[in-house]
């Protein structure tokens, strides 16, 4: 599991997918979210604007990331 640190209160799901390197471009992130290929905390999520906060885990395309608050 990869750890990603954010310095804001939250990051939107589609932005996280790009930031973590899971998707190269926004349209790819939009497509995999719409296709139900992304899970947030173990549940399928189809909302690309979902707010992801520290403590959440996101899995997509064989990669899982844990979101942490930047200290």
Coordinates of C-alpha atoms in Angstrom, one line a residue, residues 19-41:
X19 CA -1.7 13.0 -8.1
X20 CA -1.0 9.3 -7.1
X21 CA -0.1 8.4 -10.7
X22 CA -2.9 5.9 -11.1
X23 CA -4.2 7.9 -14.1
X24 CA -2.2 10.0 -16.5
X25 CA -5.0 12.4 -17.4
X26 CA -8.3 13.6 -16.1
X27 CA -10.4 11.9 -18.7
X28 CA -8.9 8.6 -17.8
X29 CA -9.7 9.2 -14.1
X30 CA -13.3 10.2 -15.0
X31 CA -13.7 7.0 -17.1
X32 CA -12.5 4.6 -14.4
X33 CA -14.6 6.2 -11.7
X34 CA -17.7 6.1 -14.0
X35 CA -17.0 2.5 -14.8
X36 CA -17.0 1.5 -11.1
X37 CA -13.3 0.5 -11.1
X38 CA -12.5 2.6 -8.0
X39 CA -13.1 1.8 -4.4
X40 CA -13.0 4.2 -1.4
X41 CA -12.6 2.5 1.9

